[in-house]
PDB file of C-alpha atoms in Angstrom:
ATOM      1  CA  MET A  25       0.278   0.099   0.118  1.00  0.00           C
ATOM      2  CA  THR A  26       1.625   3.356  -1.195  1.00  0.00           C
ATOM      3  CA  ASN A  27       0.912   6.613   0.590  1.00  0.00           C
ATOM      4  CA  GLN A  28      -0.501   8.996  -2.249  1.00  0.00           C
ATOM      5  CA  PRO A  29      -1.933  12.597  -1.503  1.00  0.00           C
ATOM      6  CA  LEU A  30      -5.281  13.070  -0.968  1.00  0.00           C
ATOM      7  CA  ARG A  31      -7.397  13.892  -4.025  1.00  0.00           C
ATOM      8  CA  GLY A  32      -7.724  17.679  -4.778  1.00  0.00           C
ATOM      9  CA  THR A  33      -4.444  18.652  -2.368  1.00  0.00           C
ATOM     10  CA  ARG A  34      -1.153  19.309  -3.455  1.00  0.00           C
ATOM     11  CA  PRO A  35       1.911  18.564  -1.813  1.00  0.00           C
ATOM     12  CA  THR A  36       4.474  21.362  -0.620  1.00  0.00           C
ATOM     13  CA  VAL A  37       7.410  21.613  -2.473  1.00  0.00           C
ATOM     14  CA  GLU A  38      10.478  23.094  -0.620  1.00  0.00           C
ATOM     15  CA  PRO A  39      13.496  24.092  -2.096  1.00  0.00           C
ATOM     16  CA  TYR A  40      16.662  23.158  -1.544  1.00  0.00           C
ATOM     17  CA  ASP A  41      20.160  24.288  -1.622  1.00  0.00           C
ATOM     18  CA  PHE A  42      22.598  22.004  -2.360  1.00  0.00           C
ATOM     19  CA  ARG A  43      25.723  23.753  -2.124  1.00  0.00           C
ATOM     20  CA  ARG A  44      24.695  24.142   1.526  1.00  0.00           C
ATOM     21  CA  PRO A  45      22.783  21.885   2.845  1.00  0.00           C
ATOM     22  CA  MET A  46      22.240  23.741   6.470  1.00  0.00           C
ATOM     23  CA  THR A  47      19.992  21.405   8.262  1.00  0.00           C
ATOM     24  CA  ILE A  48      19.400  20.252  12.945  1.00  0.00           C
ATOM     25  CA  ALA A  49      19.701  16.663  13.827  1.00  0.00           C
ATOM     26  CA  ARG A  50      16.781  15.680  14.163  1.00  0.00           C
ATOM     27  CA  GLU A  51      16.736  15.183  18.054  1.00  0.00           C
ATOM     28  CA  TYR A  52      18.321  19.354  18.594  1.00  0.00           C
ATOM     29  CA  SER A  53      15.806  20.408  16.051  1.00  0.00           C
ATOM     30  CA  ARG A  54      12.615  18.547  18.167  1.00  0.00           C
ATOM     31  CA  ALA A  55      14.157  20.314  21.789  1.00  0.00           C
ATOM     32  CA  ILE A  56      13.804  23.590  19.818  1.00  0.00           C
ATOM     33  CA  GLU A  57      10.795  23.584  18.426  1.00  0.00           C
ATOM     34  CA  MET A  58       9.319  22.424  21.940  1.00  0.00           C
ATOM     35  CA  ALA A  59      10.735  25.542  23.630  1.00  0.00           C
ATOM     36  CA  SER A  60       9.663  27.496  20.838  1.00  0.00           C
ATOM     37  CA  GLU A  61       6.191  26.231  21.423  1.00  0.00           C
ATOM     38  CA  THR A  62       6.404  26.688  24.890  1.00  0.00           C
ATOM     39  CA  PHE A  63       7.248  30.865  23.898  1.00  0.00           C
ATOM     40  CA  ALA A  64       4.580  31.091  21.515  1.00  0.00           C
ATOM     41  CA  ARG A  65       1.820  30.218  23.934  1.00  0.00           C
ATOM     42  CA  GLN A  66       3.552  33.005  26.516  1.00  0.00           C
ATOM     43  CA  TRP A  67       4.149  35.359  24.256  1.00  0.00           C
ATOM     44  CA  GLY A  68       0.549  35.127  23.171  1.00  0.00           C
ATOM     45  CA  THR A  69      -0.366  35.204  27.494  1.00  0.00           C
ATOM     46  CA  LEU A  70       1.289  38.050  27.292  1.00  0.00           C
ATOM     47  CA  LEU A  71       0.439  40.445  24.628  1.00  0.00           C
ATOM     48  CA  THR A  72      -3.440  38.903  25.829  1.00  0.00           C
ATOM     49  CA  SER A  73      -2.373  41.091  29.223  1.00  0.00           C
ATOM     50  CA  ARG A  74      -1.015  44.026  28.181  1.00  0.00           C
ATOM     51  CA  LEU A  75      -3.056  44.251  24.996  1.00  0.00           C
ATOM     52  CA  ARG A  76      -6.417  43.494  26.538  1.00  0.00           C
ATOM     53  CA  VAL A  77      -7.178  41.693  23.105  1.00  0.00           C
ATOM     54  CA  VAL A  78      -7.640  38.101  23.089  1.00  0.00           C
ATOM     55  CA  THR A  79      -3.680  37.451  20.829  1.00  0.00           C
ATOM     56  CA  GLY A  80      -2.653  34.330  20.076  1.00  0.00           C
ATOM     57  CA  VAL A  81       0.575  33.179  19.069  1.00  0.00           C
ATOM     58  CA  GLN A  82       1.260  29.767  16.960  1.00  0.00           C
ATOM     59  CA  LEU A  83       4.627  28.106  15.814  1.00  0.00           C
ATOM     60  CA  ASP A  84       5.212  27.844  11.999  1.00  0.00           C
ATOM     61  CA  SER A  85       8.258  26.313  11.559  1.00  0.00           C
ATOM     62  CA  VAL A  86      12.221  26.042  12.815  1.00  0.00           C
ATOM     63  CA  HIS A  87      14.452  26.038  10.207  1.00  0.00           C
ATOM     64  CA  MET A  88      18.307  26.592   9.730  1.00  0.00           C
ATOM     65  CA  VAL A  89      19.256  29.328   6.848  1.00  0.00           C
ATOM     66  CA  SER A  90      22.220  31.838   6.211  1.00  0.00           C
ATOM     67  CA  TYR A  91      22.053  34.892   7.595  1.00  0.00           C
ATOM     68  CA  ASP A  92      22.027  36.386   4.222  1.00  0.00           C
ATOM     69  CA  ASP A  93      18.683  34.654   3.379  1.00  0.00           C
ATOM     70  CA  TYR A  94      16.838  35.335   6.617  1.00  0.00           C
ATOM     71  CA  ILE A  95      17.505  39.213   5.913  1.00  0.00           C
ATOM     72  CA  GLY A  96      16.195  38.397   2.689  1.00  0.00           C
ATOM     73  CA  SER A  97      13.230  36.663   3.815  1.00  0.00           C
ATOM     74  CA  LEU A  98      11.857  39.901   6.082  1.00  0.00           C
ATOM     75  CA  PRO A  99      10.044  42.712   4.423  1.00  0.00           C
ATOM     76  CA  ASP A 100      11.713  46.292   3.803  1.00  0.00           C
ATOM     77  CA  PRO A 101      10.637  48.169   5.851  1.00  0.00           C
ATOM     78  CA  THR A 102       9.702  45.685   9.549  1.00  0.00           C
ATOM     79  CA  LEU A 103      10.681  45.951  12.906  1.00  0.00           C
ATOM     80  CA  MET A 104      13.843  44.329  13.994  1.00  0.00           C
ATOM     81  CA  VAL A 105      14.488  43.895  18.010  1.00  0.00           C
ATOM     82  CA  VAL A 106      18.333  43.329  18.172  1.00  0.00           C
ATOM     83  CA  ALA A 107      19.159  42.453  21.599  1.00  0.00           C
ATOM     84  CA  LYS A 108      22.136  40.721  22.805  1.00  0.00           C
ATOM     85  CA  LEU A 109      23.089  37.467  24.619  1.00  0.00           C
ATOM     86  CA  ARG A 110      25.167  38.299  28.065  1.00  0.00           C
ATOM     87  CA  GLU A 111      26.905  35.186  28.005  1.00  0.00           C
ATOM     88  CA  SER A 112      27.908  34.934  24.713  1.00  0.00           C
ATOM     89  CA  HIS A 113      27.343  38.720  23.134  1.00  0.00           C
ATOM     90  CA  ALA A 114      25.905  37.193  19.993  1.00  0.00           C
ATOM     91  CA  PRO A 115      22.697  38.457  18.699  1.00  0.00           C
ATOM     92  CA  LEU A 116      18.813  37.838  18.940  1.00  0.00           C
ATOM     93  CA  VAL A 117      16.439  39.368  16.693  1.00  0.00           C
ATOM     94  CA  VAL A 118      13.063  39.135  17.120  1.00  0.00           C
ATOM     95  CA  GLN A 119      11.283  40.535  14.277  1.00  0.00           C
ATOM     96  CA  VAL A 120       7.613  42.409  14.123  1.00  0.00           C
ATOM     97  CA  PRO A 121       6.244  43.677  10.739  1.00  0.00           C
ATOM     98  CA  LEU A 122       5.814  46.978  11.413  1.00  0.00           C
ATOM     99  CA  ASP A 123       2.197  47.515  10.878  1.00  0.00           C
ATOM    100  CA  LEU A 124       1.482  45.158  13.727  1.00  0.00           C
ATOM    101  CA  SER A 125       3.794  46.835  15.636  1.00  0.00           C
ATOM    102  CA  LEU A 126       1.783  49.744  15.693  1.00  0.00           C
ATOM    103  CA  LEU A 127      -1.070  48.384  16.141  1.00  0.00           C
ATOM    104  CA  TRP A 128       0.074  47.243  19.167  1.00  0.00           C
ATOM    105  CA  ILE A 129       0.908  50.640  20.368  1.00  0.00           C
ATOM    106  CA  ASP A 130      -2.486  52.125  19.282  1.00  0.00           C
ATOM    107  CA  LEU A 131      -4.546  49.134  22.174  1.00  0.00           C
ATOM    108  CA  MET A 132      -1.793  50.199  24.505  1.00  0.00           C
ATOM    109  CA  LEU A 133      -2.883  53.627  24.208  1.00  0.00           C
ATOM    110  CA  ALA A 134      -6.324  52.811  24.444  1.00  0.00           C
ATOM    111  CA  GLY A 135      -7.020  53.832  20.776  1.00  0.00           C
ATOM    112  CA  PRO A 136      -9.930  51.359  18.648  1.00  0.00           C
ATOM    113  CA  GLY A 137      -6.679  48.992  16.923  1.00  0.00           C
ATOM    114  CA  LEU A 138      -8.040  49.356  13.384  1.00  0.00           C
ATOM    115  CA  HIS A 139      -5.964  47.324  11.187  1.00  0.00           C
ATOM    116  CA  GLY A 140      -4.257  49.722   8.543  1.00  0.00           C
ATOM    117  CA  ALA A 141      -5.171  52.940  10.516  1.00  0.00           C
ATOM    118  CA  VAL A 142      -2.234  53.938  11.580  1.00  0.00           C
ATOM    119  CA  PRO A 143       0.329  54.304   8.346  1.00  0.00           C
ATOM    120  CA  GLU A 144       4.011  51.928   8.063  1.00  0.00           C
ATOM    121  CA  ARG A 145       6.253  54.633   9.947  1.00  0.00           C
ATOM    122  CA  GLU A 146       9.136  54.824  12.339  1.00  0.00           C
ATOM    123  CA  HIS A 147       8.333  54.591  15.603  1.00  0.00           C
ATOM    124  CA  THR A 148       8.204  57.790  18.234  1.00  0.00           C
ATOM    125  CA  GLU A 149      10.390  57.998  21.648  1.00  0.00           C
ATOM    126  CA  ILE A 150       7.416  57.086  23.519  1.00  0.00           C
ATOM    127  CA  GLU A 151       6.108  55.011  21.273  1.00  0.00           C
ATOM    128  CA  THR A 152       9.713  53.199  21.142  1.00  0.00           C
ATOM    129  CA  GLU A 153       9.626  53.303  25.442  1.00  0.00           C
ATOM    130  CA  LEU A 154       6.679  51.770  25.342  1.00  0.00           C
ATOM    131  CA  LEU A 155       7.400  48.836  22.963  1.00  0.00           C
ATOM    132  CA  THR A 156      10.479  48.115  24.561  1.00  0.00           C
ATOM    133  CA  LYS A 157       9.150  47.569  27.637  1.00  0.00           C
ATOM    134  CA  VAL A 158       6.665  45.116  25.702  1.00  0.00           C
ATOM    135  CA  LEU A 159       9.376  42.961  23.949  1.00  0.00           C
ATOM    136  CA  GLU A 160      11.406  43.247  27.199  1.00  0.00           C
ATOM    137  CA  MET A 161       9.035  41.204  28.797  1.00  0.00           C
ATOM    138  CA  ALA A 162       8.746  38.839  25.592  1.00  0.00           C
ATOM    139  CA  LEU A 163      12.302  38.084  26.329  1.00  0.00           C
ATOM    140  CA  GLY A 164      12.365  37.218  29.555  1.00  0.00           C
ATOM    141  CA  ASP A 165       9.192  34.273  28.307  1.00  0.00           C
ATOM    142  CA  LEU A 166      12.166  33.819  25.630  1.00  0.00           C
ATOM    143  CA  ARG A 167      14.430  32.932  28.260  1.00  0.00           C
ATOM    144  CA  TYR A 168      12.400  30.959  30.469  1.00  0.00           C
ATOM    145  CA  ALA A 169      11.173  29.024  27.303  1.00  0.00           C
ATOM    146  CA  PHE A 170      14.739  27.976  26.498  1.00  0.00           C
ATOM    147  CA  ALA A 171      16.307  26.849  29.500  1.00  0.00           C
ATOM    148  CA  SER A 172      16.667  23.399  28.752  1.00  0.00           C
ATOM    149  CA  VAL A 173      17.804  24.543  25.337  1.00  0.00           C
ATOM    150  CA  ALA A 174      20.490  26.789  25.444  1.00  0.00           C
ATOM    151  CA  PRO A 175      20.926  30.031  27.988  1.00  0.00           C
ATOM    152  CA  LEU A 176      18.718  33.050  26.710  1.00  0.00           C
ATOM    153  CA  ASP A 177      19.168  35.934  28.660  1.00  0.00           C
ATOM    154  CA  ALA A 178      19.211  39.104  26.369  1.00  0.00           C
ATOM    155  CA  SER A 179      18.820  42.303  26.455  1.00  0.00           C
ATOM    156  CA  ILE A 180      18.220  45.004  23.853  1.00  0.00           C
ATOM    157  CA  SER A 181      20.473  46.777  22.347  1.00  0.00           C
ATOM    158  CA  GLN A 182      18.584  48.966  19.203  1.00  0.00           C
ATOM    159  CA  LEU A 183      14.866  48.976  16.464  1.00  0.00           C
ATOM    160  CA  GLN A 184      16.319  48.270  13.363  1.00  0.00           C
ATOM    161  CA  TYR A 185      13.929  48.676  10.451  1.00  0.00           C
ATOM    162  CA  SER A 186      15.765  48.082   7.199  1.00  0.00           C
ATOM    163  CA  PRO A 187      17.120  44.410   7.166  1.00  0.00           C
ATOM    164  CA  GLN A 188      19.478  45.506   4.477  1.00  0.00           C
ATOM    165  CA  PHE A 189      21.585  47.830   7.211  1.00  0.00           C
ATOM    166  CA  ALA A 190      20.798  44.956   9.667  1.00  0.00           C
ATOM    167  CA  GLN A 191      24.633  43.592   9.411  1.00  0.00           C
ATOM    168  CA  LEU A 192      24.771  41.852  12.604  1.00  0.00           C
ATOM    169  CA  VAL A 193      26.562  38.546  11.460  1.00  0.00           C
ATOM    170  CA  PRO A 194      28.616  37.595   8.605  1.00  0.00           C
ATOM    171  CA  ALA A 195      26.228  36.667   5.772  1.00  0.00           C
ATOM    172  CA  ALA A 196      27.093  32.502   5.002  1.00  0.00           C
ATOM    173  CA  GLU A 197      26.828  32.151   8.902  1.00  0.00           C
ATOM    174  CA  PRO A 198      24.368  29.658   9.207  1.00  0.00           C
ATOM    175  CA  VAL A 199      21.002  30.532  12.213  1.00  0.00           C
ATOM    176  CA  VAL A 200      18.091  28.770  13.621  1.00  0.00           C
ATOM    177  CA  ARG A 201      15.158  30.889  11.982  1.00  0.00           C
ATOM    178  CA  ILE A 202      11.760  30.577  13.780  1.00  0.00           C
ATOM    179  CA  SER A 203       8.537  31.572  12.292  1.00  0.00           C
ATOM    180  CA  TYR A 204       5.279  32.297  14.503  1.00  0.00           C
ATOM    181  CA  THR A 205       1.534  33.424  12.903  1.00  0.00           C
ATOM    182  CA  VAL A 206       0.946  36.162  15.192  1.00  0.00           C
ATOM    183  CA  ALA A 207      -3.388  36.169  15.066  1.00  0.00           C
ATOM    184  CA  LEU A 208      -5.567  39.479  16.144  1.00  0.00           C
ATOM    185  CA  ASP A 209      -9.010  40.900  15.898  1.00  0.00           C
ATOM    186  CA  GLY A 210      -9.059  38.524  13.019  1.00  0.00           C
ATOM    187  CA  HIS A 211      -6.013  39.222  10.779  1.00  0.00           C
ATOM    188  CA  GLU A 212      -2.761  37.332  10.267  1.00  0.00           C
ATOM    189  CA  TRP A 213       0.682  38.488  10.568  1.00  0.00           C
ATOM    190  CA  ARG A 214       4.156  36.131  10.575  1.00  0.00           C
ATOM    191  CA  ALA A 215       6.661  37.214  13.401  1.00  0.00           C
ATOM    192  CA  THR A 216      10.556  35.802  13.574  1.00  0.00           C
ATOM    193  CA  VAL A 217      12.627  35.008  16.202  1.00  0.00           C
ATOM    194  CA  MET A 218      16.408  34.831  15.302  1.00  0.00           C
ATOM    195  CA  THR A 219      19.654  33.754  16.825  1.00  0.00           C
ATOM    196  CA  PRO A 220      23.305  32.257  15.558  1.00  0.00           C
ATOM    197  CA  ALA A 221      22.910  28.789  15.084  1.00  0.00           C
ATOM    198  CA  GLU A 222      26.278  28.019  16.636  1.00  0.00           C
ATOM    199  CA  HIS A 223      24.993  29.094  19.874  1.00  0.00           C
ATOM    200  CA  LEU A 224      21.442  27.009  20.344  1.00  0.00           C
ATOM    201  CA  ILE A 225      23.585  23.523  18.778  1.00  0.00           C
ATOM    202  CA  ASP A 226      26.720  24.019  21.012  1.00  0.00           C
ATOM    203  CA  ALA A 227      25.123  23.980  23.875  1.00  0.00           C
ATOM    204  CA  LEU A 228      22.740  21.297  23.076  1.00  0.00           C
ATOM    205  CA  ARG A 229      25.953  19.441  22.281  1.00  0.00           C
ATOM    206  CA  VAL A 230      27.010  20.239  25.577  1.00  0.00           C
ATOM    207  CA  ALA A 231      23.623  18.739  27.325  1.00  0.00           C
ATOM    208  CA  GLU A 232      23.739  15.579  25.510  1.00  0.00           C
ATOM    209  CA  SER A 233      27.523  14.969  26.573  1.00  0.00           C
ATOM    210  CA  SER A 234      27.082  15.613  30.301  1.00  0.00           C
ATOM    211  CA  GLY A 235      24.074  13.416  30.445  1.00  0.00           C
ATOM    212  CA  ARG A 236      25.788  10.734  28.536  1.00  0.00           C
ATOM    213  CA  GLY A 237      29.244  11.346  30.809  1.00  0.00           C
ATOM    214  CA  ARG A 238      26.490  11.090  33.788  1.00  0.00           C
ATOM    215  CA  SER A 239      24.914   7.794  32.170  1.00  0.00           C
ATOM    216  CA  GLU A 240      28.302   6.118  32.040  1.00  0.00           C
ATOM    217  CA  SER A 241      29.634   7.020  35.282  1.00  0.00           C
ATOM    218  CA  ASP A 242      26.497   5.872  36.260  1.00  0.00           C
ATOM    219  CA  ASP A 243      27.043   2.414  34.870  1.00  0.00           C
ATOM    220  CA  VAL A 244      30.627   2.213  35.862  1.00  0.00           C
ATOM    221  CA  ARG A 245      29.326   2.452  38.943  1.00  0.00           C
ATOM    222  CA  GLU A 246      26.730  -0.061  38.831  1.00  0.00           C
ATOM    223  CA  ALA A 247      29.500  -2.666  37.715  1.00  0.00           C
ATOM    224  CA  ARG A 248      31.795  -1.479  39.607  1.00  0.00           C
ATOM    225  CA  ARG A 249      29.570  -2.514  43.036  1.00  0.00           C
ATOM    226  CA  ARG A 250      28.089  -5.826  40.964  1.00  0.00           C
ATOM    227  CA  VAL A 251      31.464  -7.122  40.598  1.00  0.00           C
ATOM    228  CA  ASN A 252      31.994  -6.295  44.658  1.00  0.00           C
ATOM    229  CA  GLU A 253      29.148  -8.600  45.661  1.00  0.00           C
ATOM    230  CA  GLN A 254      30.052 -11.111  43.696  1.00  0.00           C
ATOM    231  CA  ILE A 255      33.777 -11.537  43.946  1.00  0.00           C
ATOM    232  CA  HIS A 256      33.138 -12.556  47.208  1.00  0.00           C
ATOM    233  CA  GLU A 257      30.610 -15.751  46.438  1.00  0.00           C
ATOM    234  CA  VAL A 258      34.013 -16.846  43.465  1.00  0.00           C
ATOM    235  CA  PRO A 259      35.069 -19.975  44.579  1.00  0.00           C
ATOM    236  CA  LEU A 260      39.037 -20.121  44.604  1.00  0.00           C
ATOM    237  CA  GLU A 261      41.132 -23.406  44.740  1.00  0.00           C
ATOM    238  CA  VAL A 262      43.558 -23.131  47.976  1.00  0.00           C
ATOM    239  CA  ALA A 263      46.430 -24.962  48.363  1.00  0.00           C
ATOM    240  CA  VAL A 264      48.816 -25.361  51.832  1.00  0.00           C
ATOM    241  CA  ARG A 265      52.371 -26.595  50.500  1.00  0.00           C
ATOM    242  CA  LEU A 266      56.304 -27.173  52.067  1.00  0.00           C
ATOM    243  CA  ARG A 267      59.195 -25.067  50.413  1.00  0.00           C
ATOM    244  CA  SER A 268      60.071 -26.148  47.053  1.00  0.00           C
ATOM    245  CA  ILE A 269      63.515 -27.855  45.924  1.00  0.00           C
ATOM    246  CA  PRO A 270      65.525 -27.428  43.385  1.00  0.00           C
ATOM    247  CA  ILE A 271      65.934 -30.660  40.985  1.00  0.00           C
ATOM    248  CA  ARG A 272      67.956 -31.281  37.977  1.00  0.00           C
ATOM    249  CA  PRO A 273      65.635 -33.475  34.782  1.00  0.00           C
ATOM    250  CA  ARG A 274      68.066 -35.739  35.039  1.00  0.00           C
ATOM    251  CA  GLU A 275      67.115 -36.768  39.089  1.00  0.00           C
ATOM    252  CA  LEU A 276      63.647 -36.315  37.745  1.00  0.00           C
ATOM    253  CA  VAL A 277      63.648 -38.583  35.159  1.00  0.00           C
ATOM    254  CA  GLU A 278      64.940 -41.235  37.012  1.00  0.00           C
ATOM    255  CA  LEU A 279      62.807 -41.199  40.189  1.00  0.00           C
ATOM    256  CA  ALA A 280      61.053 -44.793  40.797  1.00  0.00           C
ATOM    257  CA  VAL A 281      58.758 -45.937  43.256  1.00  0.00           C
ATOM    258  CA  GLY A 282      59.709 -46.004  46.241  1.00  0.00           C
ATOM    259  CA  ASP A 283      62.756 -43.058  46.067  1.00  0.00           C
ATOM    260  CA  LEU A 284      63.287 -40.923  48.497  1.00  0.00           C
ATOM    261  CA  VAL A 285      62.885 -37.252  47.862  1.00  0.00           C
ATOM    262  CA  MET A 286      64.582 -34.918  50.578  1.00  0.00           C
ATOM    263  CA  LEU A 287      62.623 -31.919  51.429  1.00  0.00           C
ATOM    264  CA  THR A 288      64.515 -28.811  53.083  1.00  0.00           C
ATOM    265  CA  HIS A 289      61.070 -27.309  55.171  1.00  0.00           C
ATOM    266  CA  PRO A 290      62.222 -27.363  58.245  1.00  0.00           C
ATOM    267  CA  SER A 291      59.184 -29.082  60.696  1.00  0.00           C
ATOM    268  CA  SER A 292      59.292 -25.572  62.964  1.00  0.00           C
ATOM    269  CA  ARG A 293      58.829 -23.599  59.776  1.00  0.00           C
ATOM    270  CA  PRO A 294      55.035 -23.090  58.696  1.00  0.00           C
ATOM    271  CA  LEU A 295      53.509 -24.005  55.538  1.00  0.00           C
ATOM    272  CA  ASP A 296      52.819 -21.452  52.866  1.00  0.00           C
ATOM    273  CA  VAL A 297      49.047 -21.228  52.069  1.00  0.00           C
ATOM    274  CA  VAL A 298      48.814 -20.264  48.659  1.00  0.00           C
ATOM    275  CA  VAL A 299      46.151 -18.724  45.584  1.00  0.00           C
ATOM    276  CA  ASP A 300      46.655 -18.576  42.306  1.00  0.00           C
ATOM    277  CA  ASP A 301      50.719 -19.436  42.870  1.00  0.00           C
ATOM    278  CA  LYS A 302      50.296 -16.591  44.912  1.00  0.00           C
ATOM    279  CA  VAL A 303      51.249 -17.297  48.737  1.00  0.00           C
ATOM    280  CA  LEU A 304      48.963 -15.083  51.351  1.00  0.00           C
ATOM    281  CA  ALA A 305      49.445 -16.501  54.853  1.00  0.00           C
ATOM    282  CA  HIS A 306      51.610 -19.042  56.619  1.00  0.00           C
ATOM    283  CA  ALA A 307      49.803 -21.917  58.864  1.00  0.00           C
ATOM    284  CA  VAL A 308      50.746 -25.070  60.743  1.00  0.00           C
ATOM    285  CA  VAL A 309      49.768 -28.073  60.563  1.00  0.00           C
ATOM    286  CA  GLY A 310      47.024 -29.754  62.748  1.00  0.00           C
ATOM    287  CA  ALA A 311      44.108 -31.965  62.683  1.00  0.00           C
ATOM    288  CA  ASN A 312      39.740 -31.023  63.150  1.00  0.00           C
ATOM    289  CA  GLY A 313      38.465 -34.949  63.862  1.00  0.00           C
ATOM    290  CA  ARG A 314      39.359 -37.162  61.876  1.00  0.00           C
ATOM    291  CA  GLN A 315      40.287 -34.400  59.013  1.00  0.00           C
ATOM    292  CA  LEU A 316      43.726 -32.491  58.905  1.00  0.00           C
ATOM    293  CA  ALA A 317      44.204 -28.667  59.271  1.00  0.00           C
ATOM    294  CA  CYS A 318      45.477 -26.037  59.327  1.00  0.00           C
ATOM    295  CA  GLN A 319      46.053 -23.069  61.623  1.00  0.00           C
ATOM    296  CA  VAL A 320      47.205 -20.109  59.622  1.00  0.00           C
ATOM    297  CA  VAL A 321      49.323 -17.974  62.360  1.00  0.00           C
ATOM    298  CA  ASN A 322      50.345 -15.362  60.066  1.00  0.00           C
ATOM    299  CA  PHE A 323      49.585 -13.102  56.582  1.00  0.00           C
ATOM    300  CA  GLU A 324      51.723 -12.763  54.139  1.00  0.00           C
ATOM    301  CA  GLU A 325      51.790  -8.997  52.568  1.00  0.00           C
ATOM    302  CA  ASN A 326      51.622  -8.566  49.159  1.00  0.00           C
ATOM    303  CA  GLU A 327      50.960  -5.710  46.639  1.00  0.00           C
ATOM    304  CA  ARG A 328      47.006  -5.061  45.770  1.00  0.00           C
TER     305      ARG A 328
END
């Protein structure tokens, strides 16, 4: 049975540049998507409370692209909120359509919030102050949402309105573009969040290797514990022997039944208690009922 598109539907085709293959590993992509979905819910709640109008934010996609491709996909003019990550000083961009940002300001100032009522223009000083406070709260939600992925503790450094003049990183550097749909009063806008891919991927790799290291250490400790438990139950052959004497091969070959072998072991010297040809202790001969026995009198110091 083959999977075919339903009649009347057209498959979605996305262009792929084989000269610049940029993909995110599936496990990393899923982690970023989950964090992005969390941020979408929090951002929607924040906007609803600040604008006093129900606002929905939905995650559309997570892609790795070059910075040049990201800039080329943005409308001109648009609002680019440029922030700097405190740890790495890498840029983080929250891009919002200019008309949407003006609509937000209109609603925050108790305006009617009519779509398209305010012509597109750069923000005034007061408008910038109002918008910055809301966006700083959004960056706080972004930091919380991505806490398990990478540290995104950022502060706003500037507002840009022309993407072509925002040369934040080299054009060919890979970045992660997170696209959202913002829905308000029956209209929809596309917003994006961008940060260098290296910052996110490196943090995920470090977390993965740390988790694996802890897991491997746990395995080693568990294996050592099991060995220590079982080693006391392993049967060993213990021998008690006299002092060895040298003998020539000719004498060994000529041995016959009834011959005597003269031992040099003094009768007053204890016998050696041996395990795997290593002397562990010394003992004297004795008896236990009708059976021969030996009593340990001292232990041999051996290197462990």
